[in-house]
Each structure stands twice: as C-alpha cells, then as structure tokens.
PDB file of C-alpha atoms in Angstrom:
ATOM      1  CA  UNK A  17      39.998  11.266 -82.237  1.00 65.00           C
ATOM      2  CA  UNK A  18      37.032  10.138 -84.326  1.00 76.00           C
ATOM      3  CA  UNK A  19      35.677   8.200 -81.332  1.00 86.00           C
ATOM      4  CA  UNK A  20      35.760  11.323 -79.165  1.00 91.00           C
ATOM      5  CA  UNK A  21      34.094  13.406 -81.884  1.00 90.00           C
ATOM      6  CA  UNK A  22      31.384  10.779 -82.322  1.00 89.00           C
ATOM      7  CA  UNK A  23      30.864  10.675 -78.539  1.00 92.00           C
ATOM      8  CA  UNK A  24      30.393  14.460 -78.463  1.00 92.00           C
ATOM      9  CA  UNK A  25      27.958  14.369 -81.390  1.00 90.00           C
ATOM     10  CA  UNK A  26      26.060  11.470 -79.836  1.00 91.00           C
ATOM     11  CA  UNK A  27      25.740  13.245 -76.489  1.00 92.00           C
ATOM     12  CA  UNK A  28      24.472  16.377 -78.271  1.00 92.00           C
ATOM     13  CA  UNK A  29      21.904  14.840 -80.589  1.00 90.00           C
ATOM     14  CA  UNK A  30      21.169  11.180 -79.804  1.00 89.00           C
ATOM     15  CA  UNK A  31      21.637  11.077 -76.013  1.00 89.00           C
ATOM     16  CA  UNK A  32      20.439  14.639 -75.460  1.00 91.00           C
ATOM     17  CA  UNK A  33      19.748  15.183 -71.759  1.00 91.00           C
ATOM     18  CA  UNK A  34      16.465  16.994 -72.438  1.00 91.00           C
ATOM     19  CA  UNK A  35      15.023  15.176 -75.445  1.00 91.00           C
ATOM     20  CA  UNK A  36      16.161  11.629 -74.646  1.00 90.00           C
ATOM     21  CA  UNK A  37      16.223  11.421 -70.843  1.00 90.00           C
ATOM     22  CA  UNK A  38      13.948  14.387 -69.965  1.00 89.00           C
ATOM     23  CA  UNK A  39      16.504  15.637 -67.430  1.00 90.00           C
ATOM     24  CA  UNK A  40      16.689  19.294 -66.436  1.00 86.00           C
ATOM     25  CA  UNK A  41      13.159  19.959 -67.657  1.00 88.00           C
ATOM     26  CA  UNK A  42      12.304  22.474 -64.908  1.00 84.00           C
ATOM     27  CA  UNK A  43      14.953  25.006 -65.931  1.00 85.00           C
ATOM     28  CA  UNK A  44      14.500  24.102 -69.611  1.00 90.00           C
ATOM     29  CA  UNK A  45      10.823  25.088 -69.514  1.00 87.00           C
ATOM     30  CA  UNK A  46      11.098  28.021 -67.115  1.00 85.00           C
ATOM     31  CA  UNK A  47      14.120  29.857 -68.541  1.00 85.00           C
ATOM     32  CA  UNK A  48      13.340  29.332 -72.246  1.00 88.00           C
ATOM     33  CA  UNK A  49      10.855  32.205 -72.395  1.00 87.00           C
ATOM     34  CA  UNK A  50      13.557  34.681 -73.483  1.00 87.00           C
ATOM     35  CA  UNK A  51      16.545  34.075 -75.728  1.00 90.00           C
ATOM     36  CA  UNK A  52      18.946  36.134 -73.611  1.00 87.00           C
ATOM     37  CA  UNK A  53      18.286  34.238 -70.381  1.00 87.00           C
ATOM     38  CA  UNK A  54      18.287  30.883 -72.206  1.00 90.00           C
ATOM     39  CA  UNK A  55      21.671  31.734 -73.699  1.00 90.00           C
ATOM     40  CA  UNK A  56      23.114  32.642 -70.297  1.00 86.00           C
ATOM     41  CA  UNK A  57      21.836  29.511 -68.599  1.00 86.00           C
ATOM     42  CA  UNK A  58      22.946  27.306 -71.484  1.00 90.00           C
ATOM     43  CA  UNK A  59      26.517  28.630 -71.349  1.00 88.00           C
ATOM     44  CA  UNK A  60      26.562  28.145 -67.574  1.00 86.00           C
ATOM     45  CA  UNK A  61      25.426  24.515 -67.978  1.00 90.00           C
ATOM     46  CA  UNK A  62      28.146  23.865 -70.591  1.00 92.00           C
ATOM     47  CA  UNK A  63      30.786  25.266 -68.224  1.00 89.00           C
ATOM     48  CA  UNK A  64      29.598  23.296 -65.209  1.00 91.00           C
ATOM     49  CA  UNK A  65      29.174  19.983 -67.075  1.00 92.00           C
ATOM     50  CA  UNK A  66      32.518  20.254 -68.894  1.00 93.00           C
ATOM     51  CA  UNK A  67      34.468  20.697 -65.672  1.00 92.00           C
ATOM     52  CA  UNK A  68      32.466  18.612 -63.218  1.00 93.00           C
ATOM     53  CA  UNK A  69      32.327  15.436 -65.340  1.00 93.00           C
ATOM     54  CA  UNK A  70      36.130  14.883 -65.401  1.00 93.00           C
ATOM     55  CA  UNK A  71      36.497  16.017 -61.776  1.00 94.00           C
ATOM     56  CA  UNK A  72      33.853  13.562 -60.658  1.00 94.00           C
ATOM     57  CA  UNK A  73      35.548  10.867 -62.761  1.00 94.00           C
ATOM     58  CA  UNK A  74      38.814  11.491 -60.902  1.00 94.00           C
ATOM     59  CA  UNK A  75      37.025  11.307 -57.556  1.00 94.00           C
ATOM     60  CA  UNK A  76      35.261   8.088 -58.564  1.00 94.00           C
ATOM     61  CA  UNK A  77      38.417   6.382 -59.850  1.00 92.00           C
ATOM     62  CA  UNK A  78      40.857   7.568 -57.189  1.00 92.00           C
ATOM     63  CA  UNK A  79      38.730   7.656 -54.032  1.00 92.00           C
ATOM     64  CA  UNK A  80      35.299   6.043 -54.295  1.00 92.00           C
ATOM     65  CA  UNK A  81      35.920   2.976 -56.452  1.00 90.00           C
ATOM     66  CA  UNK A  82      36.543  -0.346 -54.705  1.00 88.00           C
ATOM     67  CA  UNK A  83      40.283  -0.773 -54.148  1.00 87.00           C
ATOM     68  CA  UNK A  84      41.087   2.854 -55.046  1.00 88.00           C
ATOM     69  CA  UNK A  85      42.514   3.545 -51.580  1.00 89.00           C
ATOM     70  CA  UNK A  86      45.182   0.835 -51.945  1.00 89.00           C
ATOM     71  CA  UNK A  87      47.602   3.255 -53.625  1.00 87.00           C
ATOM     72  CA  UNK A  88      47.380   5.574 -50.606  1.00 87.00           C
ATOM     73  CA  UNK A  89      47.029   3.282 -47.580  1.00 87.00           C
ATOM     74  CA  UNK A  90      48.136  -0.204 -48.621  1.00 85.00           C
ATOM     75  CA  UNK A  91      46.615  -3.592 -49.446  1.00 87.00           C
ATOM     76  CA  UNK A  92      44.481  -3.733 -46.298  1.00 87.00           C
ATOM     77  CA  UNK A  93      42.120  -1.274 -48.041  1.00 86.00           C
ATOM     78  CA  UNK A  94      41.682  -3.436 -51.151  1.00 87.00           C
ATOM     79  CA  UNK A  95      38.068  -4.278 -50.283  1.00 88.00           C
ATOM     80  CA  UNK A  96      37.019  -0.789 -49.213  1.00 89.00           C
ATOM     81  CA  UNK A  97      34.249   0.552 -51.462  1.00 89.00           C
ATOM     82  CA  UNK A  98      33.079   4.135 -50.987  1.00 91.00           C
ATOM     83  CA  UNK A  99      30.505   4.138 -53.793  1.00 89.00           C
ATOM     84  CA  UNK A 100      27.788   4.926 -51.245  1.00 90.00           C
ATOM     85  CA  UNK A 101      29.293   8.442 -51.074  1.00 91.00           C
ATOM     86  CA  UNK A 102      29.003   8.916 -54.848  1.00 92.00           C
ATOM     87  CA  UNK A 103      25.909  11.146 -54.907  1.00 90.00           C
ATOM     88  CA  UNK A 104      27.166  13.253 -52.004  1.00 91.00           C
ATOM     89  CA  UNK A 105      30.583  13.839 -53.561  1.00 92.00           C
ATOM     90  CA  UNK A 106      29.257  14.494 -57.061  1.00 93.00           C
ATOM     91  CA  UNK A 107      26.717  17.038 -55.833  1.00 90.00           C
ATOM     92  CA  UNK A 108      29.378  18.761 -53.708  1.00 91.00           C
ATOM     93  CA  UNK A 109      31.621  19.208 -56.758  1.00 91.00           C
ATOM     94  CA  UNK A 110      28.701  20.432 -58.894  1.00 91.00           C
ATOM     95  CA  UNK A 111      27.532  22.861 -56.196  1.00 89.00           C
ATOM     96  CA  UNK A 112      31.044  24.314 -55.898  1.00 89.00           C
ATOM     97  CA  UNK A 113      31.237  25.021 -59.624  1.00 87.00           C
ATOM     98  CA  UNK A 114      27.721  26.444 -59.681  1.00 86.00           C
ATOM     99  CA  UNK A 115      28.693  28.843 -56.912  1.00 87.00           C
ATOM    100  CA  UNK A 116      31.707  29.899 -58.978  1.00 86.00           C
ATOM    101  CA  UNK A 117      29.534  30.470 -62.069  1.00 84.00           C
ATOM    102  CA  UNK A 118      27.004  32.410 -59.990  1.00 85.00           C
ATOM    103  CA  UNK A 119      29.681  34.743 -58.658  1.00 88.00           C
ATOM    104  CA  UNK A 120      31.120  35.327 -62.151  1.00 87.00           C
ATOM    105  CA  UNK A 121      27.716  36.137 -63.663  1.00 84.00           C
ATOM    106  CA  UNK A 122      26.777  38.418 -60.773  1.00 86.00           C
ATOM    107  CA  UNK A 123      30.086  40.272 -61.188  1.00 88.00           C
ATOM    108  CA  UNK A 124      30.099  40.715 -64.967  1.00 87.00           C
ATOM    109  CA  UNK A 125      26.399  40.583 -65.924  1.00 84.00           C
ATOM    110  CA  UNK A 126      24.070  41.716 -63.117  1.00 87.00           C
ATOM    111  CA  UNK A 127      21.146  41.947 -65.564  1.00 84.00           C
ATOM    112  CA  UNK A 128      21.514  38.303 -66.593  1.00 80.00           C
ATOM    113  CA  UNK A 129      21.986  37.334 -62.949  1.00 82.00           C
ATOM    114  CA  UNK A 130      18.672  39.010 -62.090  1.00 81.00           C
ATOM    115  CA  UNK A 131      16.909  37.440 -65.091  1.00 76.00           C
ATOM    116  CA  UNK A 132      17.997  33.892 -64.237  1.00 75.00           C
ATOM    117  CA  UNK A 133      16.883  34.359 -60.642  1.00 73.00           C
ATOM    118  CA  UNK A 134      16.455  31.185 -58.612  1.00 71.00           C
ATOM    119  CA  UNK A 135      17.224  28.940 -61.582  1.00 73.00           C
ATOM    120  CA  UNK A 136      20.940  29.783 -61.498  1.00 75.00           C
ATOM    121  CA  UNK A 137      21.663  28.311 -58.044  1.00 78.00           C
ATOM    122  CA  UNK A 138      19.279  25.475 -58.900  1.00 73.00           C
ATOM    123  CA  UNK A 139      21.842  24.287 -61.471  1.00 77.00           C
ATOM    124  CA  UNK A 140      23.456  22.627 -58.450  1.00 72.00           C
ATOM    125  CA  UNK A 141      20.563  20.183 -58.277  1.00 69.00           C
ATOM    126  CA  UNK A 142      19.847  20.167 -62.018  1.00 77.00           C
ATOM    127  CA  UNK A 143      19.345  16.486 -62.766  1.00 84.00           C
ATOM    128  CA  UNK A 144      20.894  16.840 -66.235  1.00 87.00           C
ATOM    129  CA  UNK A 145      24.241  17.830 -64.693  1.00 89.00           C
ATOM    130  CA  UNK A 146      24.159  15.117 -62.054  1.00 89.00           C
ATOM    131  CA  UNK A 147      22.961  12.695 -64.740  1.00 90.00           C
ATOM    132  CA  UNK A 148      26.050  13.491 -66.819  1.00 90.00           C
ATOM    133  CA  UNK A 149      28.337  12.336 -64.001  1.00 91.00           C
ATOM    134  CA  UNK A 150      26.253   9.259 -63.219  1.00 92.00           C
ATOM    135  CA  UNK A 151      26.054   8.205 -66.889  1.00 93.00           C
ATOM    136  CA  UNK A 152      29.816   8.671 -67.130  1.00 91.00           C
ATOM    137  CA  UNK A 153      30.349   6.130 -64.324  1.00 90.00           C
ATOM    138  CA  UNK A 154      27.651   3.768 -65.601  1.00 91.00           C
ATOM    139  CA  UNK A 155      29.187   3.656 -69.095  1.00 91.00           C
ATOM    140  CA  UNK A 156      32.726   3.173 -67.760  1.00 91.00           C
ATOM    141  CA  UNK A 157      34.256   6.140 -69.619  1.00 93.00           C
ATOM    142  CA  UNK A 158      37.912   7.062 -69.292  1.00 93.00           C
ATOM    143  CA  UNK A 159      38.970  10.625 -68.389  1.00 93.00           C
ATOM    144  CA  UNK A 160      39.072  11.862 -71.986  1.00 94.00           C
ATOM    145  CA  UNK A 161      35.674  10.335 -72.762  1.00 94.00           C
ATOM    146  CA  UNK A 162      34.184  11.753 -69.552  1.00 94.00           C
ATOM    147  CA  UNK A 163      35.360  15.260 -70.489  1.00 94.00           C
ATOM    148  CA  UNK A 164      34.015  14.911 -74.035  1.00 95.00           C
ATOM    149  CA  UNK A 165      30.717  13.546 -72.747  1.00 95.00           C
ATOM    150  CA  UNK A 166      30.365  16.398 -70.253  1.00 94.00           C
ATOM    151  CA  UNK A 167      31.053  19.007 -72.921  1.00 96.00           C
ATOM    152  CA  UNK A 168      28.718  17.347 -75.436  1.00 94.00           C
ATOM    153  CA  UNK A 169      25.922  16.978 -72.894  1.00 94.00           C
ATOM    154  CA  UNK A 170      26.230  20.644 -71.938  1.00 94.00           C
ATOM    155  CA  UNK A 171      26.202  21.651 -75.597  1.00 95.00           C
ATOM    156  CA  UNK A 172      23.131  19.476 -76.147  1.00 94.00           C
ATOM    157  CA  UNK A 173      21.295  21.211 -73.297  1.00 94.00           C
ATOM    158  CA  UNK A 174      22.371  24.599 -74.667  1.00 94.00           C
ATOM    159  CA  UNK A 175      21.130  23.755 -78.157  1.00 94.00           C
ATOM    160  CA  UNK A 176      17.812  22.475 -76.799  1.00 93.00           C
ATOM    161  CA  UNK A 177      17.048  25.500 -74.609  1.00 93.00           C
ATOM    162  CA  UNK A 178      18.198  28.020 -77.250  1.00 94.00           C
ATOM    163  CA  UNK A 179      16.043  26.385 -79.942  1.00 92.00           C
ATOM    164  CA  UNK A 180      12.968  26.407 -77.709  1.00 92.00           C
ATOM    165  CA  UNK A 181      13.563  30.001 -76.563  1.00 93.00           C
ATOM    166  CA  UNK A 182      13.863  31.212 -80.163  1.00 92.00           C
ATOM    167  CA  UNK A 183      10.594  29.521 -81.096  1.00 91.00           C
ATOM    168  CA  UNK A 184       8.772  30.762 -77.989  1.00 89.00           C
ATOM    169  CA  UNK A 185       9.772  34.346 -78.732  1.00 88.00           C
ATOM    170  CA  UNK A 186       8.237  33.986 -82.201  1.00 86.00           C
ATOM    171  CA  UNK A 187       5.087  32.454 -80.707  1.00 84.00           C
ATOM    172  CA  UNK A 188       4.303  35.771 -79.036  1.00 80.00           C
ATOM    173  CA  UNK A 189       3.360  37.086 -82.466  1.00 81.00           C
ATOM    174  CA  UNK A 190       1.625  33.917 -83.661  1.00 80.00           C
ATOM    175  CA  UNK A 191      -1.949  32.755 -83.354  1.00 83.00           C
ATOM    176  CA  UNK A 192      -1.946  29.820 -80.950  1.00 81.00           C
ATOM    177  CA  UNK A 193      -5.247  28.039 -80.185  1.00 83.00           C
ATOM    178  CA  UNK A 194      -6.515  28.840 -76.697  1.00 80.00           C
ATOM    179  CA  UNK A 195      -6.237  25.237 -75.576  1.00 78.00           C
ATOM    180  CA  UNK A 196      -2.520  25.118 -76.434  1.00 80.00           C
ATOM    181  CA  UNK A 197      -1.359  28.479 -75.095  1.00 81.00           C
ATOM    182  CA  UNK A 198       1.450  28.470 -72.558  1.00 79.00           C
ATOM    183  CA  UNK A 199       2.763  25.132 -71.394  1.00 82.00           C
ATOM    184  CA  UNK A 200       0.659  23.138 -73.865  1.00 86.00           C
ATOM    185  CA  UNK A 201       2.344  24.434 -77.019  1.00 88.00           C
ATOM    186  CA  UNK A 202       5.727  24.346 -75.247  1.00 88.00           C
ATOM    187  CA  UNK A 203       5.430  20.635 -74.464  1.00 89.00           C
ATOM    188  CA  UNK A 204       4.198  19.941 -77.994  1.00 89.00           C
ATOM    189  CA  UNK A 205       7.232  21.726 -79.434  1.00 89.00           C
ATOM    190  CA  UNK A 206       9.540  19.830 -77.079  1.00 90.00           C
ATOM    191  CA  UNK A 207       8.140  16.523 -78.313  1.00 89.00           C
ATOM    192  CA  UNK A 208       8.525  17.511 -81.966  1.00 90.00           C
ATOM    193  CA  UNK A 209      12.115  18.674 -81.459  1.00 90.00           C
ATOM    194  CA  UNK A 210      12.869  15.452 -79.601  1.00 89.00           C
ATOM    195  CA  UNK A 211      11.661  13.485 -82.633  1.00 88.00           C
ATOM    196  CA  UNK A 212      13.781  15.671 -84.909  1.00 88.00           C
ATOM    197  CA  UNK A 213      16.912  15.004 -82.831  1.00 86.00           C
ATOM    198  CA  UNK A 214      16.282  11.260 -83.082  1.00 84.00           C
ATOM    199  CA  UNK A 215      16.916  11.421 -86.835  1.00 84.00           C
ATOM    200  CA  UNK A 216      20.656  11.536 -85.959  1.00 83.00           C
ATOM    201  CA  UNK A 217      20.605   7.974 -84.547  1.00 81.00           C
ATOM    202  CA  UNK A 218      23.177   5.829 -86.300  1.00 73.00           C
ATOM    203  CA  UNK A 219      25.147   8.708 -87.812  1.00 70.00           C
ATOM    204  CA  UNK A 220      28.925   8.606 -87.298  1.00 68.00           C
ATOM    205  CA  UNK A 221      31.943  10.423 -88.705  1.00 63.00           C
TER     206      UNK A 221
END
C-alpha cells in the first residue's frame, strides 16, 4: 500500500506531467486564465487519465504485447507482436473517454462546456494523457500501479493548472512590468512552480 501511495505522490509532485515533462502545455497555458475553467478541465483530465491508463494497460498486456495472443489462438501466435498499433489503440481509448466527458459536461454544465471551448475535445490529443499511458508501458507497471499512476498524473495536472489559474486571476490586480505581461509572466511563474515541485524529490512515506 505504501508503494502505491508513494507512486501517486511521485506522479503528482516529482514526475508532474507539466512541470517535469512539459506535456499538455497548450491547454495548461490557454485554460488557466480563469479558475472555474481550469477546475473543470483539471477534473476532466483526472477522470480521463484514471480510467484510460488501466484500460490501455489491459490492451497492451492482453492484445498488443508479444505473445499475448497465445491464450486466444494458440502457440502459433507466440511471436506475433502488435506493438506497432500501440499509439493507435491508446489514442482510440482516450478519444472515447474524452467524448464521454464532453457529453457529460455539455449535459450538466453548459456554461463550463462553452468556456472550455475547443480545449475540451483537444484532451483527446493532450500529450500529457497519452504520455501517462506510454510511461506506464515504459516503466513496466502492473494494473494497480498503472491505475495509481494515471490518477496521480491527473491530480498533478489538476494541481498545476489550478495553482496557475489562481495566481493569474490575482495578477489582474497586480502591477506587472510591460515586458512580462501576458505569456511572459505566465512562463516565469511556470518555471518557478516547477522548481518548487522539485523540492519533493526523494520524499517517501
């Protein structure tokens, strides 16, 4: 249990998708102007990552991995390797869940749906979500670890975008030098928060 908790904490703070790997930066920068929209997108990312990581793990282990088809079709398929379909399958699963999230938000929160705009369907090609599934395979996680990693990565993205949105709302009432207004101060804040998150390296429970 401690290993799973440490994996979640590590994926939130140390291996944060935004601050460590700079994945999902387009939606992170564009949707973090308002706290309400950042909150909605962050929750959607948590949902999609938590469910797609274990689903993609099951697909990888039971269909795509070399020798996975033996259990279904016999020993003559022991050398069959479908890893070349990995990106296609992972994106298909992610896109399906994004469509589900989009329909739920449109049904229950039309205002949030309108605020998120094009960035909601773009979750399907958000590199932080695809990166979660690819890292899961690369690090050879089991199903429980893949689920924990997906949840932690989503929570890390949520924490990052919420923190930036809260600061950017305050910046509207602050005196920012002309040369740093807009994207300049945003990137500077992102770098500083990335350094702050790195202080958690080495911490375990």
